[in-house]
Amino acid sequence: MLFKRAEELLFDDVFLELEGFAPACRAILKLEFYHPTGSIKFKTALRILSDLDDAGMLTPGAHLVESSSGNLGVALAYLCHRRGLKFSCVVDPNARPANVHLIQVFGGRICRVTEAGAGGYLKARLDAVSAILASDPQALWTNQYANAANPGAHQATTAPAILRTVPIVDLLVIGAGTTGTLLGCMRHFQAASPHTRIVAVDAVGSRTFGGPAAPRFLPGIGTGVRPPLADEVDALGRPELVYVDEISTVRMCRRLLEEQGILAGASTGAVAHAMHEFAGSMPAGTVIVGIAPDGGERYLDTVFSDEWVQATLGDPSVEAGEMVSLSS
């Protein structure tokens, strides 16, 4: 297949059936890390810029601003660079160095917050966005937390792609960060496949669905402040909800590498953990699809570092279950 522009390199039909992962069920991952910037957020960024362009807001001198733990920031930096637009990304200490470097490679400006307030790092990042908007009349906040383009991208692309490849889906498992992917898929599936049970995966310590706040160290799923899009999720009818702790996420990322040959990011590990937990109680033949938002290359110094895991999350041997060690 010949493409004319790098931005057209969308691979929305890449699925992997996980062999031996859930013997009584079919467990399938939709792999979203083959897009140009390595995550599902590339589609979100494309839709955001397309909508702004259609509204006539991408004028010369426009300065786009976003708060991001990394993946959307990378995607926006890349697309802004391609379009000759200025971009600033507000990050916190949990942003992976590889993501920060990529944003800078693509010409984006990094604005760091270092102190977490009452709403955690996310609240501090949003305050920093407000300061940028107040100081620059040409600054536009892309606002992934409330922007209709976020769920719109997945309602138009991600969800239909699933049903094209897997026409019968019994259980759909989706990580919840901004809840854009979740909301977009819920809208499409409620119309096109109403029998499908949808499960939202959140991180222990996240405030997205009202759980108690606690420290979190892996970016991707979970928020310190409830995103406005989550209100729209609840208005549709809140899906089943699963909380996954970070040591379980790490274990599953390593298991996917060991057993399936997938170098998965933290959000993917959390989704796969939830898929495995559900598979244990589902009838034989159940079809479970999980959306794998990110790859693991940018987690080599965290998820795939024995030293980081032990120093940050504690000795994994005190938890039930096994974790593949990467120590030599």
PDB file of C-alpha atoms in Angstrom, residues 4-264:
ATOM      1  CA  LYS A   4       1.380  10.004  -0.008  1.00  0.00           C
ATOM      2  CA  ARG A   5       1.972  11.536   3.438  1.00  0.00           C
ATOM      3  CA  ALA A   6       3.249  10.154   6.729  1.00  0.00           C
ATOM      4  CA  GLU A   7       0.103  11.390   8.492  1.00  0.00           C
ATOM      5  CA  GLU A   8      -1.892   8.880   6.453  1.00  0.00           C
ATOM      6  CA  LEU A   9      -0.100   5.914   8.041  1.00  0.00           C
ATOM      7  CA  LEU A  10      -3.081   4.775  10.095  1.00  0.00           C
ATOM      8  CA  PHE A  11      -3.218   1.066  10.870  1.00  0.00           C
ATOM      9  CA  ASP A  12      -6.675   0.588  12.329  1.00  0.00           C
ATOM     10  CA  ASP A  13      -7.100  -3.094  11.498  1.00  0.00           C
ATOM     11  CA  VAL A  14      -4.246  -4.710  13.431  1.00  0.00           C
ATOM     12  CA  PHE A  15      -5.496  -7.348  15.870  1.00  0.00           C
ATOM     13  CA  LEU A  16      -3.753 -10.173  17.682  1.00  0.00           C
ATOM     14  CA  GLU A  17      -5.478 -13.210  19.156  1.00  0.00           C
ATOM     15  CA  LEU A  18      -3.682 -14.087  22.373  1.00  0.00           C
ATOM     16  CA  GLU A  19      -2.709 -17.725  22.235  1.00  0.00           C
ATOM     17  CA  GLY A  20      -3.171 -19.601  25.510  1.00  0.00           C
ATOM     18  CA  PHE A  21      -4.085 -16.397  27.336  1.00  0.00           C
ATOM     19  CA  ALA A  22      -7.633 -17.431  28.193  1.00  0.00           C
ATOM     20  CA  PRO A  23      -8.104 -21.090  27.219  1.00  0.00           C
ATOM     21  CA  ALA A  24     -11.919 -21.114  27.389  1.00  0.00           C
ATOM     22  CA  CYS A  25     -12.357 -17.762  25.641  1.00  0.00           C
ATOM     23  CA  ARG A  26     -11.081 -15.924  22.595  1.00  0.00           C
ATOM     24  CA  ALA A  27      -8.975 -13.001  23.798  1.00  0.00           C
ATOM     25  CA  ILE A  28      -8.092 -10.450  21.125  1.00  0.00           C
ATOM     26  CA  LEU A  29      -6.081  -7.243  21.412  1.00  0.00           C
ATOM     27  CA  LYS A  30      -6.573  -4.340  19.010  1.00  0.00           C
ATOM     28  CA  LEU A  31      -3.038  -3.028  18.663  1.00  0.00           C
ATOM     29  CA  GLU A  32      -2.977   0.760  18.483  1.00  0.00           C
ATOM     30  CA  PHE A  33       0.766   1.364  18.636  1.00  0.00           C
ATOM     31  CA  TYR A  34       1.579   1.109  14.928  1.00  0.00           C
ATOM     32  CA  HIS A  35       0.432   4.637  14.112  1.00  0.00           C
ATOM     33  CA  PRO A  36       3.159   7.224  13.318  1.00  0.00           C
ATOM     34  CA  THR A  37       3.577   8.410  16.918  1.00  0.00           C
ATOM     35  CA  GLY A  38       3.175   5.031  18.596  1.00  0.00           C
ATOM     36  CA  SER A  39      -0.213   5.251  20.313  1.00  0.00           C
ATOM     37  CA  ILE A  40      -3.959   5.531  19.895  1.00  0.00           C
ATOM     38  CA  LYS A  41      -3.651   9.247  20.663  1.00  0.00           C
ATOM     39  CA  PHE A  42      -2.509   9.865  17.089  1.00  0.00           C
ATOM     40  CA  LYS A  43      -6.126   9.458  15.950  1.00  0.00           C
ATOM     41  CA  THR A  44      -7.330  11.815  18.676  1.00  0.00           C
ATOM     42  CA  ALA A  45      -4.788  14.453  17.654  1.00  0.00           C
ATOM     43  CA  LEU A  46      -5.720  14.112  13.987  1.00  0.00           C
ATOM     44  CA  ARG A  47      -9.396  14.697  14.751  1.00  0.00           C
ATOM     45  CA  ILE A  48      -8.667  17.641  17.058  1.00  0.00           C
ATOM     46  CA  LEU A  49      -6.610  19.423  14.391  1.00  0.00           C
ATOM     47  CA  SER A  50      -9.113  18.582  11.673  1.00  0.00           C
ATOM     48  CA  ASP A  51     -11.959  20.109  13.682  1.00  0.00           C
ATOM     49  CA  LEU A  52      -9.930  23.229  14.463  1.00  0.00           C
ATOM     50  CA  ASP A  53      -9.028  23.573  10.804  1.00  0.00           C
ATOM     51  CA  ASP A  54     -12.658  23.194   9.738  1.00  0.00           C
ATOM     52  CA  ALA A  55     -13.590  25.927  12.222  1.00  0.00           C
ATOM     53  CA  GLY A  56     -10.970  28.264  10.721  1.00  0.00           C
ATOM     54  CA  MET A  57      -8.975  28.414  13.963  1.00  0.00           C
ATOM     55  CA  LEU A  58      -5.590  27.221  12.649  1.00  0.00           C
ATOM     56  CA  THR A  59      -4.534  30.646  11.464  1.00  0.00           C
ATOM     57  CA  PRO A  60      -0.872  31.676  10.988  1.00  0.00           C
ATOM     58  CA  GLY A  61       0.653  32.197  14.408  1.00  0.00           C
ATOM     59  CA  ALA A  62      -1.756  29.858  16.196  1.00  0.00           C
ATOM     60  CA  HIS A  63      -0.222  28.377  19.329  1.00  0.00           C
ATOM     61  CA  LEU A  64      -1.722  25.064  20.465  1.00  0.00           C
ATOM     62  CA  VAL A  65      -1.431  24.089  24.119  1.00  0.00           C
ATOM     63  CA  GLU A  66      -2.198  20.805  25.852  1.00  0.00           C
ATOM     64  CA  SER A  67      -1.739  19.097  29.196  1.00  0.00           C
ATOM     65  CA  SER A  68      -0.532  15.559  28.571  1.00  0.00           C
ATOM     66  CA  SER A  69       1.209  12.691  30.320  1.00  0.00           C
ATOM     67  CA  GLY A  70       2.925  12.052  27.028  1.00  0.00           C
ATOM     68  CA  ASN A  71       1.209  10.250  24.157  1.00  0.00           C
ATOM     69  CA  LEU A  72      -1.222  12.963  23.062  1.00  0.00           C
ATOM     70  CA  GLY A  73       1.529  15.515  23.520  1.00  0.00           C
ATOM     71  CA  VAL A  74       3.779  13.542  21.174  1.00  0.00           C
ATOM     72  CA  ALA A  75       1.002  13.204  18.584  1.00  0.00           C
ATOM     73  CA  LEU A  76       0.100  16.900  18.691  1.00  0.00           C
ATOM     74  CA  ALA A  77       3.760  17.934  18.536  1.00  0.00           C
ATOM     75  CA  TYR A  78       4.267  15.759  15.465  1.00  0.00           C
ATOM     76  CA  LEU A  79       1.181  17.028  13.645  1.00  0.00           C
ATOM     77  CA  CYS A  80       1.814  20.657  14.577  1.00  0.00           C
ATOM     78  CA  HIS A  81       5.363  20.315  13.291  1.00  0.00           C
ATOM     79  CA  ARG A  82       4.019  18.940  10.000  1.00  0.00           C
ATOM     80  CA  ARG A  83       1.649  21.910   9.715  1.00  0.00           C
ATOM     81  CA  GLY A  84       4.085  24.594  10.835  1.00  0.00           C
ATOM     82  CA  LEU A  85       2.177  25.352  14.052  1.00  0.00           C
ATOM     83  CA  LYS A  86       3.568  26.272  17.451  1.00  0.00           C
ATOM     84  CA  PHE A  87       2.857  23.748  20.216  1.00  0.00           C
ATOM     85  CA  SER A  88       3.418  23.749  23.976  1.00  0.00           C
ATOM     86  CA  CYS A  89       2.899  20.696  26.173  1.00  0.00           C
ATOM     87  CA  VAL A  90       2.488  20.896  29.956  1.00  0.00           C
ATOM     88  CA  VAL A  91       3.919  17.790  31.645  1.00  0.00           C
ATOM     89  CA  ASP A  92       4.560  16.585  35.186  1.00  0.00           C
ATOM     90  CA  PRO A  93       7.215  14.330  36.757  1.00  0.00           C
ATOM     91  CA  ASN A  94       5.361  11.158  35.697  1.00  0.00           C
ATOM     92  CA  ALA A  95       5.838  11.973  31.999  1.00  0.00           C
ATOM     93  CA  ARG A  96       8.298   9.506  30.512  1.00  0.00           C
ATOM     94  CA  PRO A  97      11.614  11.050  29.406  1.00  0.00           C
ATOM     95  CA  ALA A  98      11.262   9.413  25.984  1.00  0.00           C
ATOM     96  CA  ASN A  99       7.926  11.162  25.416  1.00  0.00           C
ATOM     97  CA  VAL A 100       9.313  14.498  26.561  1.00  0.00           C
ATOM     98  CA  HIS A 101      12.265  14.106  24.219  1.00  0.00           C
ATOM     99  CA  LEU A 102      10.009  13.208  21.290  1.00  0.00           C
ATOM    100  CA  ILE A 103       7.857  16.285  21.881  1.00  0.00           C
ATOM    101  CA  GLN A 104      10.995  18.387  21.741  1.00  0.00           C
ATOM    102  CA  VAL A 105      12.313  16.567  18.650  1.00  0.00           C
ATOM    103  CA  PHE A 106       9.058  17.455  16.905  1.00  0.00           C
ATOM    104  CA  GLY A 107       9.548  21.107  17.808  1.00  0.00           C
ATOM    105  CA  GLY A 108       7.222  21.276  20.793  1.00  0.00           C
ATOM    106  CA  ARG A 109       7.942  23.394  23.858  1.00  0.00           C
ATOM    107  CA  ILE A 110       7.890  21.639  27.236  1.00  0.00           C
ATOM    108  CA  CYS A 111       6.379  23.367  30.273  1.00  0.00           C
ATOM    109  CA  ARG A 112       6.951  21.417  33.482  1.00  0.00           C
ATOM    110  CA  VAL A 113       5.036  21.411  36.735  1.00  0.00           C
ATOM    111  CA  THR A 114       6.846  19.936  39.707  1.00  0.00           C
ATOM    112  CA  GLU A 115       4.409  20.251  42.602  1.00  0.00           C
ATOM    113  CA  ALA A 116       1.110  18.376  42.938  1.00  0.00           C
ATOM    114  CA  GLY A 117      -1.719  20.372  44.487  1.00  0.00           C
ATOM    115  CA  ALA A 118      -5.019  19.235  45.968  1.00  0.00           C
ATOM    116  CA  GLY A 119      -6.047  17.811  42.595  1.00  0.00           C
ATOM    117  CA  GLY A 120      -2.722  16.078  42.012  1.00  0.00           C
ATOM    118  CA  TYR A 121      -0.406  16.803  39.117  1.00  0.00           C
ATOM    119  CA  LEU A 122      -3.297  17.090  36.661  1.00  0.00           C
ATOM    120  CA  LYS A 123      -4.741  20.081  38.506  1.00  0.00           C
ATOM    121  CA  ALA A 124      -1.287  21.687  38.508  1.00  0.00           C
ATOM    122  CA  ARG A 125      -0.960  21.063  34.769  1.00  0.00           C
ATOM    123  CA  LEU A 126      -4.362  22.597  34.071  1.00  0.00           C
ATOM    124  CA  ASP A 127      -3.412  25.663  36.108  1.00  0.00           C
ATOM    125  CA  ALA A 128      -0.274  25.983  33.977  1.00  0.00           C
ATOM    126  CA  VAL A 129      -2.371  25.753  30.803  1.00  0.00           C
ATOM    127  CA  SER A 130      -4.551  28.592  32.092  1.00  0.00           C
ATOM    128  CA  ALA A 131      -1.461  30.715  32.688  1.00  0.00           C
ATOM    129  CA  ILE A 132      -0.254  30.158  29.121  1.00  0.00           C
ATOM    130  CA  LEU A 133      -3.661  31.045  27.692  1.00  0.00           C
ATOM    131  CA  ALA A 134      -3.724  34.251  29.756  1.00  0.00           C
ATOM    132  CA  SER A 135      -0.281  35.270  28.539  1.00  0.00           C
ATOM    133  CA  ASP A 136      -0.670  34.548  24.804  1.00  0.00           C
ATOM    134  CA  PRO A 137      -3.755  35.766  22.884  1.00  0.00           C
ATOM    135  CA  GLN A 138      -2.987  33.322  20.050  1.00  0.00           C
ATOM    136  CA  ALA A 139      -2.875  30.284  22.331  1.00  0.00           C
ATOM    137  CA  LEU A 140      -5.564  27.621  21.842  1.00  0.00           C
ATOM    138  CA  TRP A 141      -6.163  24.866  24.394  1.00  0.00           C
ATOM    139  CA  THR A 142      -6.937  21.605  22.596  1.00  0.00           C
ATOM    140  CA  ASN A 143      -8.484  20.348  25.878  1.00  0.00           C
ATOM    141  CA  GLN A 144      -8.508  16.594  25.428  1.00  0.00           C
ATOM    142  CA  TYR A 145     -10.551  16.274  28.642  1.00  0.00           C
ATOM    143  CA  ALA A 146     -13.677  17.923  27.185  1.00  0.00           C
ATOM    144  CA  ASN A 147     -13.100  18.201  23.428  1.00  0.00           C
ATOM    145  CA  ALA A 148     -15.814  16.452  21.388  1.00  0.00           C
ATOM    146  CA  ALA A 149     -13.126  15.522  18.853  1.00  0.00           C
ATOM    147  CA  ASN A 150     -11.661  13.083  21.381  1.00  0.00           C
ATOM    148  CA  PRO A 151     -14.603  10.628  21.528  1.00  0.00           C
ATOM    149  CA  GLY A 152     -15.515  11.574  17.972  1.00  0.00           C
ATOM    150  CA  ALA A 153     -12.264  10.114  16.671  1.00  0.00           C
ATOM    151  CA  HIS A 154     -12.960   6.733  18.235  1.00  0.00           C
ATOM    152  CA  GLN A 155     -16.631   6.657  17.396  1.00  0.00           C
ATOM    153  CA  ALA A 156     -15.654   7.175  13.744  1.00  0.00           C
ATOM    154  CA  THR A 157     -12.564   4.946  13.556  1.00  0.00           C
ATOM    155  CA  THR A 158     -11.655   2.713  16.497  1.00  0.00           C
ATOM    156  CA  ALA A 159     -15.068   1.211  17.247  1.00  0.00           C
ATOM    157  CA  PRO A 160     -16.123   0.488  13.628  1.00  0.00           C
ATOM    158  CA  ALA A 161     -12.708  -1.084  12.986  1.00  0.00           C
ATOM    159  CA  ILE A 162     -13.310  -3.535  15.822  1.00  0.00           C
ATOM    160  CA  LEU A 163     -16.635  -4.728  14.438  1.00  0.00           C
ATOM    161  CA  ARG A 164     -15.219  -4.988  10.912  1.00  0.00           C
ATOM    162  CA  THR A 165     -12.638  -7.493  12.101  1.00  0.00           C
ATOM    163  CA  VAL A 166     -14.517  -9.112  15.002  1.00  0.00           C
ATOM    164  CA  PRO A 167     -18.230  -8.928  14.133  1.00  0.00           C
ATOM    165  CA  ILE A 168     -19.359 -10.567  17.374  1.00  0.00           C
ATOM    166  CA  VAL A 169     -17.826  -9.045  20.516  1.00  0.00           C
ATOM    167  CA  ASP A 170     -19.160 -10.282  23.843  1.00  0.00           C
ATOM    168  CA  LEU A 171     -16.917  -8.166  26.070  1.00  0.00           C
ATOM    169  CA  LEU A 172     -15.042  -4.986  25.121  1.00  0.00           C
ATOM    170  CA  VAL A 173     -12.350  -3.786  27.551  1.00  0.00           C
ATOM    171  CA  ILE A 174     -11.147  -0.179  27.350  1.00  0.00           C
ATOM    172  CA  GLY A 175      -8.746   1.815  29.504  1.00  0.00           C
ATOM    173  CA  ALA A 176     -10.113   5.076  30.896  1.00  0.00           C
ATOM    174  CA  GLY A 177      -7.940   8.179  30.961  1.00  0.00           C
ATOM    175  CA  THR A 178      -9.689  11.197  29.509  1.00  0.00           C
ATOM    176  CA  THR A 179     -12.474   8.639  28.730  1.00  0.00           C
ATOM    177  CA  GLY A 180     -12.485   9.762  25.087  1.00  0.00           C
ATOM    178  CA  THR A 181     -11.838   6.285  23.671  1.00  0.00           C
ATOM    179  CA  LEU A 182     -14.349   4.800  26.097  1.00  0.00           C
ATOM    180  CA  LEU A 183     -17.082   7.305  25.263  1.00  0.00           C
ATOM    181  CA  GLY A 184     -16.596   7.067  21.504  1.00  0.00           C
ATOM    182  CA  CYS A 185     -16.693   3.275  21.560  1.00  0.00           C
ATOM    183  CA  MET A 186     -19.726   3.229  23.859  1.00  0.00           C
ATOM    184  CA  ARG A 187     -21.658   5.443  21.451  1.00  0.00           C
ATOM    185  CA  HIS A 188     -20.895   3.243  18.463  1.00  0.00           C
ATOM    186  CA  PHE A 189     -21.430  -0.087  20.204  1.00  0.00           C
ATOM    187  CA  GLN A 190     -24.723   0.941  21.778  1.00  0.00           C
ATOM    188  CA  ALA A 191     -26.051   1.475  18.263  1.00  0.00           C
ATOM    189  CA  ALA A 192     -24.194  -1.223  16.313  1.00  0.00           C
ATOM    190  CA  SER A 193     -23.679  -4.004  18.884  1.00  0.00           C
ATOM    191  CA  PRO A 194     -25.925  -3.386  21.904  1.00  0.00           C
ATOM    192  CA  HIS A 195     -25.371  -6.879  23.324  1.00  0.00           C
ATOM    193  CA  THR A 196     -21.655  -6.171  23.915  1.00  0.00           C
ATOM    194  CA  ARG A 197     -20.701  -5.671  27.557  1.00  0.00           C
ATOM    195  CA  ILE A 198     -18.287  -2.784  27.925  1.00  0.00           C
ATOM    196  CA  VAL A 199     -15.742  -2.681  30.739  1.00  0.00           C
ATOM    197  CA  ALA A 200     -13.826   0.460  31.691  1.00  0.00           C
ATOM    198  CA  VAL A 201     -10.394  -0.081  33.220  1.00  0.00           C
ATOM    199  CA  ASP A 202      -9.186   2.554  35.656  1.00  0.00           C
ATOM    200  CA  ALA A 203      -6.063   2.795  37.793  1.00  0.00           C
ATOM    201  CA  VAL A 204      -6.118   2.396  41.559  1.00  0.00           C
ATOM    202  CA  GLY A 205      -5.829   5.934  42.925  1.00  0.00           C
ATOM    203  CA  SER A 206      -7.599   7.567  39.969  1.00  0.00           C
ATOM    204  CA  ARG A 207     -10.389  10.092  40.495  1.00  0.00           C
ATOM    205  CA  THR A 208     -12.074   9.559  37.113  1.00  0.00           C
ATOM    206  CA  PHE A 209     -15.013   7.594  38.482  1.00  0.00           C
ATOM    207  CA  GLY A 210     -14.938   8.857  42.046  1.00  0.00           C
ATOM    208  CA  GLY A 211     -12.511   6.430  43.627  1.00  0.00           C
ATOM    209  CA  PRO A 212     -10.232   7.536  46.467  1.00  0.00           C
ATOM    210  CA  ALA A 213      -7.142   9.423  45.345  1.00  0.00           C
ATOM    211  CA  ALA A 214      -3.763   7.761  45.807  1.00  0.00           C
ATOM    212  CA  PRO A 215      -0.281   8.197  44.313  1.00  0.00           C
ATOM    213  CA  ARG A 216       0.142   6.841  40.790  1.00  0.00           C
ATOM    214  CA  PHE A 217       3.425   6.518  38.920  1.00  0.00           C
ATOM    215  CA  LEU A 218       2.519   5.173  35.476  1.00  0.00           C
ATOM    216  CA  PRO A 219       0.897   7.573  32.986  1.00  0.00           C
ATOM    217  CA  GLY A 220      -1.887   6.577  30.631  1.00  0.00           C
ATOM    218  CA  ILE A 221      -5.046   5.500  32.401  1.00  0.00           C
ATOM    219  CA  GLY A 222      -6.414   7.300  35.434  1.00  0.00           C
ATOM    220  CA  THR A 223      -6.704  10.985  36.315  1.00  0.00           C
ATOM    221  CA  GLY A 224      -6.279  13.156  39.377  1.00  0.00           C
ATOM    222  CA  VAL A 225      -9.280  15.310  38.412  1.00  0.00           C
ATOM    223  CA  ARG A 226     -12.481  13.911  36.921  1.00  0.00           C
ATOM    224  CA  PRO A 227     -12.551  14.825  33.197  1.00  0.00           C
ATOM    225  CA  PRO A 228     -15.742  16.446  31.842  1.00  0.00           C
ATOM    226  CA  LEU A 229     -16.071  13.669  29.244  1.00  0.00           C
ATOM    227  CA  ALA A 230     -16.694  11.228  32.109  1.00  0.00           C
ATOM    228  CA  ASP A 231     -20.024  12.992  32.735  1.00  0.00           C
ATOM    229  CA  GLU A 232     -21.052  12.029  29.211  1.00  0.00           C
ATOM    230  CA  VAL A 233     -19.992   8.444  29.890  1.00  0.00           C
ATOM    231  CA  ASP A 234     -22.279   8.371  32.923  1.00  0.00           C
ATOM    232  CA  ALA A 235     -25.104   9.929  30.907  1.00  0.00           C
ATOM    233  CA  LEU A 236     -24.932   6.974  28.491  1.00  0.00           C
ATOM    234  CA  GLY A 237     -24.942   4.573  31.431  1.00  0.00           C
ATOM    235  CA  ARG A 238     -21.686   3.960  33.259  1.00  0.00           C
ATOM    236  CA  PRO A 239     -20.075   0.723  32.058  1.00  0.00           C
ATOM    237  CA  GLU A 240     -18.740  -1.988  34.320  1.00  0.00           C
ATOM    238  CA  LEU A 241     -15.658  -0.692  36.077  1.00  0.00           C
ATOM    239  CA  VAL A 242     -12.446  -2.456  37.058  1.00  0.00           C
ATOM    240  CA  TYR A 243      -9.581  -0.933  39.036  1.00  0.00           C
ATOM    241  CA  VAL A 244      -6.096  -2.294  38.335  1.00  0.00           C
ATOM    242  CA  ASP A 245      -3.123  -1.597  40.586  1.00  0.00           C
ATOM    243  CA  GLU A 246       0.222  -0.757  39.062  1.00  0.00           C
ATOM    244  CA  ILE A 247       2.074  -3.900  40.138  1.00  0.00           C
ATOM    245  CA  SER A 248      -0.571  -5.977  38.333  1.00  0.00           C
ATOM    246  CA  THR A 249      -0.084  -3.756  35.293  1.00  0.00           C
ATOM    247  CA  VAL A 250       3.670  -4.370  35.376  1.00  0.00           C
ATOM    248  CA  ARG A 251       3.225  -8.119  35.739  1.00  0.00           C
ATOM    249  CA  MET A 252       0.886  -8.273  32.773  1.00  0.00           C
ATOM    250  CA  CYS A 253       3.175  -6.181  30.558  1.00  0.00           C
ATOM    251  CA  ARG A 254       5.968  -8.627  31.273  1.00  0.00           C
ATOM    252  CA  ARG A 255       3.706 -11.615  30.754  1.00  0.00           C
ATOM    253  CA  LEU A 256       2.626 -10.296  27.351  1.00  0.00           C
ATOM    254  CA  LEU A 257       6.281  -9.966  26.377  1.00  0.00           C
ATOM    255  CA  GLU A 258       7.173 -13.436  27.640  1.00  0.00           C
ATOM    256  CA  GLU A 259       4.176 -15.338  26.273  1.00  0.00           C
ATOM    257  CA  GLN A 260       2.921 -13.303  23.310  1.00  0.00           C
ATOM    258  CA  GLY A 261       5.989 -11.412  22.094  1.00  0.00           C
ATOM    259  CA  ILE A 262       4.310  -8.030  22.620  1.00  0.00           C
ATOM    260  CA  LEU A 263       6.250  -5.132  24.113  1.00  0.00           C
ATOM    261  CA  ALA A 264       3.244  -3.433  25.710  1.00  0.00           C
TER     262      ALA A 264
END
